[in-house]
Amino acid sequence: MAQVVVNDPVATSQAVITCGNARFTVLTPEMIRVEYSDQAKFEDRATFTIVNRKLDAPQFTKSEDDTYLYIMTSNLKLKYRKGTDPRTLPASSANLTIAITGNGVSTVWYPGKPDPLNLKGTCRTLDGLMGDSKRSEMESGLVSRSGWAVIDDSWASPRSDGGRSYALSPNSDMGYPWWTQRADNHAMDTYVLGYGHNYKKALADYTKIAGSIPLPPDYVFGYWYSKYASYSADDYRNIMSDLKANKIPTDVMILDMDWHWNGNAYSQSEGRGGWTGWSWNTNLIPNPKGLLSEMRSQNFKTALNLHPADGINQIESPTYFAAMNSELGGKYLNDSRNNINWSLDYPDFTKSFFKNIIRDHESEGVDFWWLDWQQYLTSPYTKSLSETFWCNYVFFNEAAKRTGHRPVIFHRWGGLGSHRYQIGFSGDANISYEALAFEPYFTATASNVGYGYWGHDLGGHMFSSEELVNNPNLVLRWIQFGVFTPIFRTHASSDSRIERRIWKFPNFPTILEAVRLRYSLFPYIYTMARKTYDTGMSICRPLYYEYPEVEEAYTYDNEYFFGDDILVAPITEKAEANGMTTKSIWLPEGKWWSVATNEMIEGPRLVTMSFSDQQIPYFYRQGALVPNNPATVMNVTEHPSQLILNIVSGENGKASIYEDAGDNADYASNYAETSISQTFDGRMGEYIISPRKGTVLGIPADRSYKLLIFNTTTPVSAKVDGMKATFSYNKESKCTAIEVPSASCTKERRIQVEYSTSTGITDVKTGQNKITYDSASKKFTASFDSQKKQVSWLVSNMAGKLMLANSYSQVSSFSEDISMLMPQVYISKVVADDKTFISKFMKE
């Protein structure tokens, strides 16, 4: 694990080269900061984007002649015409070039050079998303197939919302740095990243200079119940009761904007308030502290929704208004004198606001805040100060002041640097399969700017059509996708036609399976979240991080890695008439265990597979060890005394299990880690659980394990810690199960299994497939070259009307009587795992 990092914006002097009005800082062998100021005023303070430049100076050489300055690292060669502004109009290579070599590229960058191959980052919101309509709004990311990318941190260059990257100056009164003017607002301040196709290193180094991606508290990885609805206290009690009665694991309860007076008749607000509000709607929630206490007693964490742009209104929040106005001496009153303007630009307003309002609600039991900023983008008082970024920055730093808690906020993307403030609210997507289909690409691509914690409105937000609004299949597939995203939260608008109480859907048992899968995966997810903090690699990430030279890794952008060892290809299409969904999936080089169909598939290849509603296309890398919770866990904050290890046999592998106190601010140094590994040689498999390193209060001192070892043949014998052990074998899932009894976590556990033959299931057997129709018996028959996991059969007439449909599991053949069909020509479509057979036949 990484050491605790102390950010320092002043670069080490050995890395800095000044040449007249230009300054260059060699940060890594692949990254150089380029500054130019007519006044020779350079910026050594942190900015909105960059907070640390104190890196060890890499090896480089500097030379010059009468005309040029040259700086050379192992990957970059900078050439600067002395005495000139590197920027030219039009953009050209006349004054500055940086040649980039290595990691799959050889190219040259110059200021203003366009980059059509940039792999993009993210955008502020998915509000109004229709299909992939937001793709064009996505900002440039930090990686590119061109081999270079730039961070233009110049104040003169607007961010996507029109804001500018101000400097941050220490402010002892606030306890964290405050915005301030740049040393030279007209200066060039650009970071050139020449990492070629080593995308992972580019992102790791970005977080070294822009700050780590903080680890959120454990509870945010559980299920969030959320709906924009005019809920009363009794409504919340009924929801909590229903969640418990239906055995739905849940960790977070969101109170959307109806918690406060909002002026709407349906919320019984008596005309008071509006979108912005700070005082409880006591008509709906007469005893807020009591309700929050009830929620906490039932293991729910709570967040309140905020739309703060309209300030503090005297009618809506008379007590808060009076307290703040007295402290501020009327300083921020607007012309009507009924409102204190939203003035987070200024320290005195900010201190009074948090002291009187935010801390008051936190003392009532509010755990974190949903900062739903959707008003003006830049401040009306401070030129080009980004409201979204600044609100996120202030709220997160104020959250860090709460003792005994880890800072977390739920907010909108505010541009580069926003990764330091964790969880993003992606906004109000249209309810459609097309909107769902865009979100896998959107979520994984955001890792290109370190924004690894998007939270979506699972199920969709806005009404689109009667057919789709509460479509059970669409809701299911959205939630199944959500299992493999950072934040697992259902939500929708206040439209009464939209249902988000998942227990109300006819396919609730299948939805519940997805929720429980999410809770099972928590140890793996939390371990990967810690790796995000340590390495800058987000949990959801594109395939091209691992396979940058393979074209399909870019083409199949609806697939992604979920952590190190799971590849996910979410189903985002409508089910076929037979209830199955056929999907083409590209699997990279290596062998991949299909969890849904219990088979090993060798890549690289494109496979066509069919999935029932219960099946989710996700794949373990061979050699993977994926730690899981037992099925009994109802809160991710639990530390169970038994863990499940899902292991894919046939290749050596290593993994770890990360644990901490869950909401401790000192997690950087106060944590525990358990290494696990497997080795395989011929017929012998050995699985080692190493002694835990580190001590954390609240996690079990003793623990048992259950090993589920997939891709095995029948075991002959098994030992646990040298003693003979019992085992079971499931032929259908090709899985060996071994119970490891409880023992001290300071003790190494060694499990050895001998298998009947060399383990490892072959991929696709060769042979013949026969699809026939016997007119005499009026039977349609199919036989396959091997047993198929999933088979679907569709019969249509020549007009395309579906006449017959059926599906089968674990079959090598099937036969069906079709005597009921009218005499005519029909088209048969048989999909058997990754193979499709289409034929015509005449029914006489």
PDB file of C-alpha atoms in Angstrom, residues 69-184:
ATOM      1  CA  LEU A  69      17.097  25.324 -25.200  1.00  0.00           C
ATOM      2  CA  TYR A  70      16.994  21.513 -25.164  1.00  0.00           C
ATOM      3  CA  ILE A  71      15.685  19.298 -22.357  1.00  0.00           C
ATOM      4  CA  MET A  72      15.815  15.540 -22.771  1.00  0.00           C
ATOM      5  CA  THR A  73      14.421  12.693 -20.639  1.00  0.00           C
ATOM      6  CA  SER A  74      14.216   9.010 -21.484  1.00  0.00           C
ATOM      7  CA  ASN A  75      10.859   9.631 -23.211  1.00  0.00           C
ATOM      8  CA  LEU A  76      10.732  13.322 -24.134  1.00  0.00           C
ATOM      9  CA  LYS A  77      12.867  15.778 -26.070  1.00  0.00           C
ATOM     10  CA  LEU A  78      11.914  19.426 -25.625  1.00  0.00           C
ATOM     11  CA  LYS A  79      13.157  22.103 -28.020  1.00  0.00           C
ATOM     12  CA  TYR A  80      12.409  25.757 -27.176  1.00  0.00           C
ATOM     13  CA  ARG A  81      13.312  28.848 -29.220  1.00  0.00           C
ATOM     14  CA  LYS A  82      14.729  31.112 -26.556  1.00  0.00           C
ATOM     15  CA  GLY A  83      13.055  34.450 -25.963  1.00  0.00           C
ATOM     16  CA  THR A  84       9.763  33.530 -27.630  1.00  0.00           C
ATOM     17  CA  ASP A  85       6.236  32.862 -26.460  1.00  0.00           C
ATOM     18  CA  PRO A  86       5.670  29.112 -27.041  1.00  0.00           C
ATOM     19  CA  ARG A  87       2.135  29.934 -28.193  1.00  0.00           C
ATOM     20  CA  THR A  88       1.712  31.015 -31.792  1.00  0.00           C
ATOM     21  CA  LEU A  89      -1.316  32.125 -33.777  1.00  0.00           C
ATOM     22  CA  PRO A  90      -2.111  30.062 -35.704  1.00  0.00           C
ATOM     23  CA  ALA A  91      -0.754  27.160 -33.666  1.00  0.00           C
ATOM     24  CA  SER A  92       2.589  25.935 -34.960  1.00  0.00           C
ATOM     25  CA  SER A  93       5.800  24.198 -33.982  1.00  0.00           C
ATOM     26  CA  ALA A  94       7.888  27.335 -34.596  1.00  0.00           C
ATOM     27  CA  ASN A  95       8.768  28.092 -30.963  1.00  0.00           C
ATOM     28  CA  LEU A  96       8.283  24.908 -28.957  1.00  0.00           C
ATOM     29  CA  THR A  97       8.147  21.187 -29.695  1.00  0.00           C
ATOM     30  CA  ILE A  98       8.254  18.114 -27.513  1.00  0.00           C
ATOM     31  CA  ALA A  99       9.145  14.858 -29.279  1.00  0.00           C
ATOM     32  CA  ILE A 100       7.628  11.800 -27.632  1.00  0.00           C
ATOM     33  CA  THR A 101       9.003   8.277 -28.033  1.00  0.00           C
ATOM     34  CA  GLY A 102       8.261   4.961 -26.378  1.00  0.00           C
ATOM     35  CA  ASN A 103       5.212   3.069 -25.169  1.00  0.00           C
ATOM     36  CA  GLY A 104       3.977   2.424 -28.681  1.00  0.00           C
ATOM     37  CA  VAL A 105       4.354   5.891 -30.234  1.00  0.00           C
ATOM     38  CA  SER A 106       6.784   8.259 -31.891  1.00  0.00           C
ATOM     39  CA  THR A 107       5.280  11.708 -32.379  1.00  0.00           C
ATOM     40  CA  VAL A 108       5.754  15.425 -31.809  1.00  0.00           C
ATOM     41  CA  TRP A 109       3.584  17.842 -29.819  1.00  0.00           C
ATOM     42  CA  TYR A 110       3.465  21.628 -30.045  1.00  0.00           C
ATOM     43  CA  PRO A 111       1.195  24.187 -28.302  1.00  0.00           C
ATOM     44  CA  GLY A 112      -2.300  24.237 -29.782  1.00  0.00           C
ATOM     45  CA  LYS A 113      -1.869  21.014 -31.740  1.00  0.00           C
ATOM     46  CA  PRO A 114      -5.285  19.346 -32.189  1.00  0.00           C
ATOM     47  CA  ASP A 115      -5.796  15.827 -30.915  1.00  0.00           C
ATOM     48  CA  PRO A 116      -8.608  13.969 -32.670  1.00  0.00           C
ATOM     49  CA  LEU A 117      -7.531  10.714 -31.017  1.00  0.00           C
ATOM     50  CA  ASN A 118      -8.086  11.828 -27.437  1.00  0.00           C
ATOM     51  CA  LEU A 119      -9.978   9.110 -25.557  1.00  0.00           C
ATOM     52  CA  LYS A 120     -12.148  11.615 -23.669  1.00  0.00           C
ATOM     53  CA  GLY A 121     -12.947  11.967 -19.981  1.00  0.00           C
ATOM     54  CA  THR A 122     -16.392  12.903 -18.728  1.00  0.00           C
ATOM     55  CA  CYS A 123     -18.952  15.715 -18.695  1.00  0.00           C
ATOM     56  CA  ARG A 124     -20.834  17.642 -16.063  1.00  0.00           C
ATOM     57  CA  THR A 125     -24.146  15.817 -16.203  1.00  0.00           C
ATOM     58  CA  LEU A 126     -26.340  13.313 -18.007  1.00  0.00           C
ATOM     59  CA  ASP A 127     -29.382  15.562 -17.549  1.00  0.00           C
ATOM     60  CA  GLY A 128     -31.670  14.917 -20.498  1.00  0.00           C
ATOM     61  CA  LEU A 129     -29.607  11.994 -21.811  1.00  0.00           C
ATOM     62  CA  MET A 130     -31.232  10.447 -24.881  1.00  0.00           C
ATOM     63  CA  GLY A 131     -29.242   7.547 -26.288  1.00  0.00           C
ATOM     64  CA  ASP A 132     -25.617   8.655 -26.499  1.00  0.00           C
ATOM     65  CA  SER A 133     -26.507  12.330 -26.944  1.00  0.00           C
ATOM     66  CA  LYS A 134     -23.954  13.323 -24.303  1.00  0.00           C
ATOM     67  CA  ARG A 135     -20.985  11.745 -26.094  1.00  0.00           C
ATOM     68  CA  SER A 136     -20.262  15.008 -27.920  1.00  0.00           C
ATOM     69  CA  GLU A 137     -20.200  16.916 -24.610  1.00  0.00           C
ATOM     70  CA  MET A 138     -17.498  14.785 -23.027  1.00  0.00           C
ATOM     71  CA  GLU A 139     -14.335  16.711 -22.226  1.00  0.00           C
ATOM     72  CA  SER A 140     -10.872  15.656 -23.312  1.00  0.00           C
ATOM     73  CA  GLY A 141      -9.185  13.174 -21.043  1.00  0.00           C
ATOM     74  CA  LEU A 142      -5.598  12.591 -19.955  1.00  0.00           C
ATOM     75  CA  VAL A 143      -4.891   9.716 -22.338  1.00  0.00           C
ATOM     76  CA  SER A 144      -4.935   9.586 -26.117  1.00  0.00           C
ATOM     77  CA  ARG A 145      -4.112   7.181 -28.917  1.00  0.00           C
ATOM     78  CA  SER A 146      -1.938  10.026 -30.210  1.00  0.00           C
ATOM     79  CA  GLY A 147       0.445   9.223 -27.361  1.00  0.00           C
ATOM     80  CA  TRP A 148       0.154  12.610 -25.700  1.00  0.00           C
ATOM     81  CA  ALA A 149      -2.355  14.684 -23.801  1.00  0.00           C
ATOM     82  CA  VAL A 150      -2.244  18.106 -22.172  1.00  0.00           C
ATOM     83  CA  ILE A 151      -3.584  19.731 -19.042  1.00  0.00           C
ATOM     84  CA  ASP A 152      -4.068  23.399 -19.855  1.00  0.00           C
ATOM     85  CA  ASP A 153      -4.106  24.912 -16.375  1.00  0.00           C
ATOM     86  CA  SER A 154      -3.729  28.480 -17.607  1.00  0.00           C
ATOM     87  CA  TRP A 155      -6.159  30.915 -16.009  1.00  0.00           C
ATOM     88  CA  ALA A 156      -6.829  32.354 -19.462  1.00  0.00           C
ATOM     89  CA  SER A 157      -8.152  29.001 -20.734  1.00  0.00           C
ATOM     90  CA  PRO A 158     -11.783  28.451 -19.671  1.00  0.00           C
ATOM     91  CA  ARG A 159     -12.821  25.145 -18.211  1.00  0.00           C
ATOM     92  CA  SER A 160     -15.835  23.388 -19.706  1.00  0.00           C
ATOM     93  CA  ASP A 161     -18.271  25.362 -17.515  1.00  0.00           C
ATOM     94  CA  GLY A 162     -16.669  28.726 -18.292  1.00  0.00           C
ATOM     95  CA  GLY A 163     -14.815  28.826 -14.982  1.00  0.00           C
ATOM     96  CA  ARG A 164     -11.075  29.329 -14.615  1.00  0.00           C
ATOM     97  CA  SER A 165      -8.421  27.512 -12.637  1.00  0.00           C
ATOM     98  CA  TYR A 166      -7.729  29.903  -9.784  1.00  0.00           C
ATOM     99  CA  ALA A 167      -4.770  29.547  -7.452  1.00  0.00           C
ATOM    100  CA  LEU A 168      -5.268  28.286  -3.899  1.00  0.00           C
ATOM    101  CA  SER A 169      -3.628  30.213  -1.087  1.00  0.00           C
ATOM    102  CA  PRO A 170      -3.292  29.021   2.541  1.00  0.00           C
ATOM    103  CA  ASN A 171      -6.019  30.392   4.805  1.00  0.00           C
ATOM    104  CA  SER A 172      -5.544  29.693   8.491  1.00  0.00           C
ATOM    105  CA  ASP A 173      -8.952  31.136   9.345  1.00  0.00           C
ATOM    106  CA  MET A 174     -10.766  28.562   7.185  1.00  0.00           C
ATOM    107  CA  GLY A 175      -8.378  25.693   7.829  1.00  0.00           C
ATOM    108  CA  TYR A 176      -7.872  24.952   4.118  1.00  0.00           C
ATOM    109  CA  PRO A 177      -6.600  26.959   1.124  1.00  0.00           C
ATOM    110  CA  TRP A 178      -8.862  29.596  -0.429  1.00  0.00           C
ATOM    111  CA  TRP A 179      -9.181  30.799  -4.018  1.00  0.00           C
ATOM    112  CA  THR A 180      -6.950  33.646  -5.075  1.00  0.00           C
ATOM    113  CA  GLN A 181      -5.801  35.363  -8.249  1.00  0.00           C
ATOM    114  CA  ARG A 182      -3.060  33.737 -10.299  1.00  0.00           C
ATOM    115  CA  ALA A 183       0.430  35.258 -10.396  1.00  0.00           C
ATOM    116  CA  ASP A 184      -0.204  36.198 -14.035  1.00  0.00           C
TER     117      ASP A 184
END
